[in-house]
Amino acid sequence: MRTTVAVVPLRDGRSGKTRLAGDLGPDDRSCLVAALARHVVATLAATDAVARVVVVTADAAFAHAALGGVGGAVEILTQPTDRPGLNAALDVARERLLLTDADARLLVVHADLPALAAVDVAALVDAAGPVVVAPDRTGTGTNALLLDRPAAGFPYAFGPESLAAHRAQARRRGWVPAEVDRPGLAVDLDTVADWAVLPAPVRARVVAAVPGMAALPVAV
């Protein structure tokens, strides 16, 4: 079986989760970004199907602090200041991958999936096809993307309506994108509505790391 390398883009602790600013202060939002990233990276690192995890970030100091103690084969890659933005960060990571693991499959997973489990990661890696996408719960965004051929230059299109954009990019190349739709992949945590649909045990785990989350409503 070919090696799979997971790439996790991570924002800094100051600018993330702004849609929760009406409910959480800046310190709690920074703690939330760190706690979610730690969960995602630890889940990937503990999954047998993933050989290596690369975290790409413009704030390496925050990433090191957030991910301390995760263990496993985790590398933190600093995004150059002259290449800002999420899609550019992922291009930086792909370029590094092609230098070190040119034959590997590339799995992009967002850093804010509180219900992600090893079985969800395994389902992505086991899916067949040159492009595999994991839709978010609204069916518009892409929470994970697996490229079987990273060197093919598949353009990242993360942002509004990214799911349709990634589907279209695959079809332009004559590929039928596979889709893996699982609760652990579908729910990110950007809004109070996202918080409300999480299973109670997942919310309890997040509250243990970020006590201020306990004040958020669980019905919207």
PDB file of C-alpha atoms in Angstrom:
ATOM      1  CA  MET A   1       0.000   0.000   0.000  1.00  0.00           C
ATOM      2  CA  ARG A   2       1.265   3.481  -0.855  1.00  0.00           C
ATOM      3  CA  THR A   3       2.227   5.882   1.903  1.00  0.00           C
ATOM      4  CA  THR A   4      -0.298   8.551   2.906  1.00  0.00           C
ATOM      5  CA  VAL A   5       0.919  11.871   4.281  1.00  0.00           C
ATOM      6  CA  ALA A   6      -1.614  14.075   6.074  1.00  0.00           C
ATOM      7  CA  VAL A   7      -1.373  17.865   5.837  1.00  0.00           C
ATOM      8  CA  VAL A   8      -3.166  20.052   8.381  1.00  0.00           C
ATOM      9  CA  PRO A   9      -3.296  23.820   7.752  1.00  0.00           C
ATOM     10  CA  LEU A  10      -3.338  25.762  11.027  1.00  0.00           C
ATOM     11  CA  ARG A  11      -4.109  29.420  11.569  1.00  0.00           C
ATOM     12  CA  ASP A  12      -2.575  31.442  14.362  1.00  0.00           C
ATOM     13  CA  GLY A  13      -4.277  31.748  17.715  1.00  0.00           C
ATOM     14  CA  ARG A  14      -5.344  35.363  17.209  1.00  0.00           C
ATOM     15  CA  SER A  15      -7.363  35.409  14.009  1.00  0.00           C
ATOM     16  CA  GLY A  16      -9.327  32.151  14.165  1.00  0.00           C
ATOM     17  CA  LYS A  17     -12.949  31.441  15.066  1.00  0.00           C
ATOM     18  CA  THR A  18     -14.130  35.021  14.582  1.00  0.00           C
ATOM     19  CA  ARG A  19     -17.716  33.866  14.012  1.00  0.00           C
ATOM     20  CA  LEU A  20     -17.754  32.872  17.676  1.00  0.00           C
ATOM     21  CA  ALA A  21     -16.516  36.296  18.813  1.00  0.00           C
ATOM     22  CA  GLY A  22     -19.959  37.230  20.106  1.00  0.00           C
ATOM     23  CA  ASP A  23     -19.877  34.265  22.489  1.00  0.00           C
ATOM     24  CA  LEU A  24     -16.160  33.746  23.247  1.00  0.00           C
ATOM     25  CA  GLY A  25     -13.391  36.127  24.165  1.00  0.00           C
ATOM     26  CA  PRO A  26     -10.066  36.137  22.296  1.00  0.00           C
ATOM     27  CA  ASP A  27      -8.268  33.956  24.844  1.00  0.00           C
ATOM     28  CA  ASP A  28     -10.980  31.276  24.704  1.00  0.00           C
ATOM     29  CA  ARG A  29     -10.985  31.393  20.910  1.00  0.00           C
ATOM     30  CA  SER A  30      -7.219  30.909  20.856  1.00  0.00           C
ATOM     31  CA  CYS A  31      -7.563  27.969  23.258  1.00  0.00           C
ATOM     32  CA  LEU A  32     -10.287  26.520  21.053  1.00  0.00           C
ATOM     33  CA  VAL A  33      -8.133  26.708  17.910  1.00  0.00           C
ATOM     34  CA  ALA A  34      -5.335  24.942  19.790  1.00  0.00           C
ATOM     35  CA  ALA A  35      -7.581  22.270  21.315  1.00  0.00           C
ATOM     36  CA  LEU A  36      -9.232  21.408  18.004  1.00  0.00           C
ATOM     37  CA  ALA A  37      -5.901  21.254  16.183  1.00  0.00           C
ATOM     38  CA  ARG A  38      -4.442  19.052  18.900  1.00  0.00           C
ATOM     39  CA  HIS A  39      -7.353  16.624  18.557  1.00  0.00           C
ATOM     40  CA  VAL A  40      -7.142  16.457  14.753  1.00  0.00           C
ATOM     41  CA  VAL A  41      -3.359  16.043  14.665  1.00  0.00           C
ATOM     42  CA  ALA A  42      -3.361  13.456  17.449  1.00  0.00           C
ATOM     43  CA  THR A  43      -6.078  11.481  15.647  1.00  0.00           C
ATOM     44  CA  LEU A  44      -4.128  11.511  12.396  1.00  0.00           C
ATOM     45  CA  ALA A  45      -0.838  10.638  14.102  1.00  0.00           C
ATOM     46  CA  ALA A  46      -2.456   7.674  15.858  1.00  0.00           C
ATOM     47  CA  THR A  47      -4.021   6.302  12.662  1.00  0.00           C
ATOM     48  CA  ASP A  48      -2.081   3.412  11.140  1.00  0.00           C
ATOM     49  CA  ALA A  49      -3.088   4.444   7.628  1.00  0.00           C
ATOM     50  CA  VAL A  50      -1.206   7.757   7.955  1.00  0.00           C
ATOM     51  CA  ALA A  51       2.586   7.586   7.812  1.00  0.00           C
ATOM     52  CA  ARG A  52       3.329  11.220   8.576  1.00  0.00           C
ATOM     53  CA  VAL A  53       1.536  14.418   9.591  1.00  0.00           C
ATOM     54  CA  VAL A  54       2.649  17.844   8.378  1.00  0.00           C
ATOM     55  CA  VAL A  55       1.174  20.958  10.002  1.00  0.00           C
ATOM     56  CA  VAL A  56       1.606  24.034   7.815  1.00  0.00           C
ATOM     57  CA  THR A  57       1.222  27.399   9.513  1.00  0.00           C
ATOM     58  CA  ALA A  58       2.299  31.020   9.383  1.00  0.00           C
ATOM     59  CA  ASP A  59       2.734  30.958  13.187  1.00  0.00           C
ATOM     60  CA  ALA A  60       5.130  28.159  14.069  1.00  0.00           C
ATOM     61  CA  ALA A  61       5.440  29.284  17.691  1.00  0.00           C
ATOM     62  CA  PHE A  62       1.690  28.939  18.213  1.00  0.00           C
ATOM     63  CA  ALA A  63       1.679  25.553  16.477  1.00  0.00           C
ATOM     64  CA  HIS A  64       4.488  24.213  18.661  1.00  0.00           C
ATOM     65  CA  ALA A  65       2.698  25.431  21.808  1.00  0.00           C
ATOM     66  CA  ALA A  66      -0.670  24.054  20.683  1.00  0.00           C
ATOM     67  CA  LEU A  67       0.649  20.653  19.644  1.00  0.00           C
ATOM     68  CA  GLY A  68       3.133  20.013  22.413  1.00  0.00           C
ATOM     69  CA  GLY A  69       2.852  16.460  23.666  1.00  0.00           C
ATOM     70  CA  VAL A  70       0.929  15.139  20.663  1.00  0.00           C
ATOM     71  CA  GLY A  71       3.753  12.805  19.718  1.00  0.00           C
ATOM     72  CA  GLY A  72       3.890  10.701  16.591  1.00  0.00           C
ATOM     73  CA  ALA A  73       5.500  11.692  13.319  1.00  0.00           C
ATOM     74  CA  VAL A  74       4.394  15.343  13.274  1.00  0.00           C
ATOM     75  CA  GLU A  75       6.321  18.008  11.359  1.00  0.00           C
ATOM     76  CA  ILE A  76       5.586  21.743  11.594  1.00  0.00           C
ATOM     77  CA  LEU A  77       6.223  23.575   8.332  1.00  0.00           C
ATOM     78  CA  THR A  78       6.355  27.368   8.328  1.00  0.00           C
ATOM     79  CA  GLN A  79       4.414  29.127   5.571  1.00  0.00           C
ATOM     80  CA  PRO A  80       6.464  31.926   3.970  1.00  0.00           C
ATOM     81  CA  THR A  81       5.123  35.428   4.568  1.00  0.00           C
ATOM     82  CA  ASP A  82       5.139  36.147   0.832  1.00  0.00           C
ATOM     83  CA  ARG A  83       2.719  33.260   0.202  1.00  0.00           C
ATOM     84  CA  PRO A  84      -0.278  34.048   2.427  1.00  0.00           C
ATOM     85  CA  GLY A  85      -3.615  32.263   2.501  1.00  0.00           C
ATOM     86  CA  LEU A  86      -4.942  28.752   2.997  1.00  0.00           C
ATOM     87  CA  ASN A  87      -4.533  27.466  -0.547  1.00  0.00           C
ATOM     88  CA  ALA A  88      -1.004  28.861  -0.775  1.00  0.00           C
ATOM     89  CA  ALA A  89      -0.139  27.138   2.517  1.00  0.00           C
ATOM     90  CA  LEU A  90      -1.256  23.832   1.065  1.00  0.00           C
ATOM     91  CA  ASP A  91       0.801  24.414  -2.065  1.00  0.00           C
ATOM     92  CA  VAL A  92       3.849  24.953   0.165  1.00  0.00           C
ATOM     93  CA  ALA A  93       3.159  21.645   1.903  1.00  0.00           C
ATOM     94  CA  ARG A  94       2.674  19.824  -1.395  1.00  0.00           C
ATOM     95  CA  GLU A  95       5.972  21.137  -2.694  1.00  0.00           C
ATOM     96  CA  ARG A  96       7.703  19.795   0.413  1.00  0.00           C
ATOM     97  CA  LEU A  97       5.945  16.453  -0.005  1.00  0.00           C
ATOM     98  CA  LEU A  98       7.084  16.126  -3.610  1.00  0.00           C
ATOM     99  CA  LEU A  99      10.675  16.658  -2.479  1.00  0.00           C
ATOM    100  CA  THR A 100      10.566  14.072   0.313  1.00  0.00           C
ATOM    101  CA  ASP A 101       7.717  11.606  -0.455  1.00  0.00           C
ATOM    102  CA  ALA A 102       7.007  12.015  -4.142  1.00  0.00           C
ATOM    103  CA  ASP A 103       5.062   8.741  -4.378  1.00  0.00           C
ATOM    104  CA  ALA A 104       2.854   9.391  -1.353  1.00  0.00           C
ATOM    105  CA  ARG A 105      -0.825  10.175  -1.396  1.00  0.00           C
ATOM    106  CA  LEU A 106      -1.662  13.585   0.073  1.00  0.00           C
ATOM    107  CA  LEU A 107      -4.497  13.929   2.580  1.00  0.00           C
ATOM    108  CA  VAL A 108      -5.577  17.452   3.554  1.00  0.00           C
ATOM    109  CA  VAL A 109      -7.624  17.627   6.765  1.00  0.00           C
ATOM    110  CA  HIS A 110      -8.850  20.842   8.356  1.00  0.00           C
ATOM    111  CA  ALA A 111      -7.718  21.551  11.906  1.00  0.00           C
ATOM    112  CA  ASP A 112     -11.164  22.151  13.409  1.00  0.00           C
ATOM    113  CA  LEU A 113     -12.993  18.810  13.278  1.00  0.00           C
ATOM    114  CA  PRO A 114     -13.880  18.049  16.920  1.00  0.00           C
ATOM    115  CA  ALA A 115     -15.566  14.697  16.217  1.00  0.00           C
ATOM    116  CA  LEU A 116     -12.865  13.302  13.927  1.00  0.00           C
ATOM    117  CA  ALA A 117     -11.994   9.675  14.710  1.00  0.00           C
ATOM    118  CA  ALA A 118      -9.512   7.166  13.329  1.00  0.00           C
ATOM    119  CA  VAL A 119     -12.303   5.321  11.509  1.00  0.00           C
ATOM    120  CA  ASP A 120     -13.095   8.511   9.584  1.00  0.00           C
ATOM    121  CA  VAL A 121      -9.472   8.865   8.507  1.00  0.00           C
ATOM    122  CA  ALA A 122      -9.346   5.193   7.516  1.00  0.00           C
ATOM    123  CA  ALA A 123     -12.486   5.639   5.400  1.00  0.00           C
ATOM    124  CA  LEU A 124     -10.808   8.457   3.492  1.00  0.00           C
ATOM    125  CA  VAL A 125      -7.595   6.540   2.926  1.00  0.00           C
ATOM    126  CA  ASP A 126      -9.513   3.421   1.847  1.00  0.00           C
ATOM    127  CA  ALA A 127     -11.591   5.320  -0.725  1.00  0.00           C
ATOM    128  CA  ALA A 128     -10.631   4.687  -4.327  1.00  0.00           C
ATOM    129  CA  GLY A 129      -9.977   7.308  -6.962  1.00  0.00           C
ATOM    130  CA  PRO A 130      -7.537  10.067  -7.852  1.00  0.00           C
ATOM    131  CA  VAL A 131      -9.555  12.625  -5.841  1.00  0.00           C
ATOM    132  CA  VAL A 132     -11.580  11.979  -2.683  1.00  0.00           C
ATOM    133  CA  VAL A 133     -13.546  14.727  -0.938  1.00  0.00           C
ATOM    134  CA  ALA A 134     -15.254  14.890   2.440  1.00  0.00           C
ATOM    135  CA  PRO A 135     -18.126  17.416   2.409  1.00  0.00           C
ATOM    136  CA  ASP A 136     -18.948  19.615   5.371  1.00  0.00           C
ATOM    137  CA  ARG A 137     -22.375  19.340   6.971  1.00  0.00           C
ATOM    138  CA  THR A 138     -23.850  22.045   4.718  1.00  0.00           C
ATOM    139  CA  GLY A 139     -22.759  20.229   1.573  1.00  0.00           C
ATOM    140  CA  THR A 140     -20.901  23.310   0.312  1.00  0.00           C
ATOM    141  CA  GLY A 141     -17.445  23.123   1.884  1.00  0.00           C
ATOM    142  CA  THR A 142     -14.633  20.564   1.797  1.00  0.00           C
ATOM    143  CA  ASN A 143     -13.361  19.408   5.193  1.00  0.00           C
ATOM    144  CA  ALA A 144     -10.891  16.881   3.813  1.00  0.00           C
ATOM    145  CA  LEU A 145      -9.359  16.171   0.425  1.00  0.00           C
ATOM    146  CA  LEU A 146      -7.276  13.181  -0.656  1.00  0.00           C
ATOM    147  CA  LEU A 147      -5.105  13.414  -3.763  1.00  0.00           C
ATOM    148  CA  ASP A 148      -3.839  10.132  -5.140  1.00  0.00           C
ATOM    149  CA  ARG A 149      -1.565  12.009  -7.553  1.00  0.00           C
ATOM    150  CA  PRO A 150      -0.186  15.082  -5.770  1.00  0.00           C
ATOM    151  CA  ALA A 151       2.218  15.816  -8.621  1.00  0.00           C
ATOM    152  CA  ALA A 152      -0.685  16.276 -11.046  1.00  0.00           C
ATOM    153  CA  GLY A 153      -1.015  19.905  -9.959  1.00  0.00           C
ATOM    154  CA  PHE A 154      -4.623  19.656  -8.788  1.00  0.00           C
ATOM    155  CA  PRO A 155      -5.462  23.240  -7.716  1.00  0.00           C
ATOM    156  CA  TYR A 156      -6.755  23.755  -4.209  1.00  0.00           C
ATOM    157  CA  ALA A 157      -9.995  25.724  -4.044  1.00  0.00           C
ATOM    158  CA  PHE A 158     -10.694  25.972  -0.323  1.00  0.00           C
ATOM    159  CA  GLY A 159     -13.010  28.834   0.540  1.00  0.00           C
ATOM    160  CA  PRO A 160     -16.698  29.518  -0.252  1.00  0.00           C
ATOM    161  CA  GLU A 161     -18.343  26.737  -2.278  1.00  0.00           C
ATOM    162  CA  SER A 162     -15.132  24.710  -2.258  1.00  0.00           C
ATOM    163  CA  LEU A 163     -16.904  21.377  -2.655  1.00  0.00           C
ATOM    164  CA  ALA A 164     -18.361  22.336  -6.042  1.00  0.00           C
ATOM    165  CA  ALA A 165     -15.011  23.815  -7.072  1.00  0.00           C
ATOM    166  CA  HIS A 166     -13.084  20.658  -6.167  1.00  0.00           C
ATOM    167  CA  ARG A 167     -15.632  18.470  -7.950  1.00  0.00           C
ATOM    168  CA  ALA A 168     -15.322  20.646 -11.055  1.00  0.00           C
ATOM    169  CA  GLN A 169     -11.528  20.595 -10.980  1.00  0.00           C
ATOM    170  CA  ALA A 170     -11.566  16.797 -10.829  1.00  0.00           C
ATOM    171  CA  ARG A 171     -13.995  16.492 -13.716  1.00  0.00           C
ATOM    172  CA  ARG A 172     -11.948  18.845 -15.887  1.00  0.00           C
ATOM    173  CA  ARG A 173      -9.195  16.265 -15.609  1.00  0.00           C
ATOM    174  CA  GLY A 174     -11.517  13.414 -16.534  1.00  0.00           C
ATOM    175  CA  TRP A 175     -11.703  12.120 -12.957  1.00  0.00           C
ATOM    176  CA  VAL A 176     -14.828  11.169 -11.043  1.00  0.00           C
ATOM    177  CA  PRO A 177     -14.339  12.446  -7.485  1.00  0.00           C
ATOM    178  CA  ALA A 178     -15.195   9.980  -4.743  1.00  0.00           C
ATOM    179  CA  GLU A 179     -16.979  11.298  -1.661  1.00  0.00           C
ATOM    180  CA  VAL A 180     -16.765  10.171   1.947  1.00  0.00           C
ATOM    181  CA  ASP A 181     -19.633  11.556   4.003  1.00  0.00           C
ATOM    182  CA  ARG A 182     -19.240  10.820   7.711  1.00  0.00           C
ATOM    183  CA  PRO A 183     -20.328  12.795  10.803  1.00  0.00           C
ATOM    184  CA  GLY A 184     -16.776  12.964  12.128  1.00  0.00           C
ATOM    185  CA  LEU A 185     -15.647  14.622   8.918  1.00  0.00           C
ATOM    186  CA  ALA A 186     -18.701  16.767   8.286  1.00  0.00           C
ATOM    187  CA  VAL A 187     -18.883  18.948  11.395  1.00  0.00           C
ATOM    188  CA  ASP A 188     -16.280  21.636  11.829  1.00  0.00           C
ATOM    189  CA  LEU A 189     -16.659  24.196  14.605  1.00  0.00           C
ATOM    190  CA  ASP A 190     -17.115  27.738  13.362  1.00  0.00           C
ATOM    191  CA  THR A 191     -20.536  28.728  14.694  1.00  0.00           C
ATOM    192  CA  VAL A 192     -22.959  28.152  17.564  1.00  0.00           C
ATOM    193  CA  ALA A 193     -25.028  26.044  15.166  1.00  0.00           C
ATOM    194  CA  ASP A 194     -22.022  23.761  14.621  1.00  0.00           C
ATOM    195  CA  TRP A 195     -21.611  23.457  18.391  1.00  0.00           C
ATOM    196  CA  ALA A 196     -25.255  22.512  18.829  1.00  0.00           C
ATOM    197  CA  VAL A 197     -25.118  19.549  16.447  1.00  0.00           C
ATOM    198  CA  LEU A 198     -22.073  17.930  18.040  1.00  0.00           C
ATOM    199  CA  PRO A 199     -22.666  14.796  20.126  1.00  0.00           C
ATOM    200  CA  ALA A 200     -22.724  15.485  23.867  1.00  0.00           C
ATOM    201  CA  PRO A 201     -19.498  13.500  24.560  1.00  0.00           C
ATOM    202  CA  VAL A 202     -17.645  15.568  21.966  1.00  0.00           C
ATOM    203  CA  ARG A 203     -18.919  18.812  23.480  1.00  0.00           C
ATOM    204  CA  ALA A 204     -17.822  17.594  26.917  1.00  0.00           C
ATOM    205  CA  ARG A 205     -14.305  16.897  25.621  1.00  0.00           C
ATOM    206  CA  VAL A 206     -14.082  20.385  24.102  1.00  0.00           C
ATOM    207  CA  VAL A 207     -15.373  22.020  27.305  1.00  0.00           C
ATOM    208  CA  ALA A 208     -12.722  20.160  29.303  1.00  0.00           C
ATOM    209  CA  ALA A 209     -10.082  21.916  27.180  1.00  0.00           C
ATOM    210  CA  VAL A 210     -11.903  25.251  26.811  1.00  0.00           C
ATOM    211  CA  PRO A 211     -14.232  25.827  29.811  1.00  0.00           C
ATOM    212  CA  GLY A 212     -15.693  28.964  28.251  1.00  0.00           C
ATOM    213  CA  MET A 213     -17.418  26.794  25.641  1.00  0.00           C
ATOM    214  CA  ALA A 214     -19.834  25.640  28.351  1.00  0.00           C
ATOM    215  CA  ALA A 215     -21.672  28.975  28.027  1.00  0.00           C
ATOM    216  CA  LEU A 216     -22.589  28.337  24.389  1.00  0.00           C
ATOM    217  CA  PRO A 217     -26.176  27.196  23.773  1.00  0.00           C
ATOM    218  CA  VAL A 218     -26.743  23.625  22.631  1.00  0.00           C
ATOM    219  CA  ALA A 219     -30.043  24.383  20.903  1.00  0.00           C
ATOM    220  CA  VAL A 220     -30.399  26.950  18.132  1.00  0.00           C
TER     221      VAL A 220
END
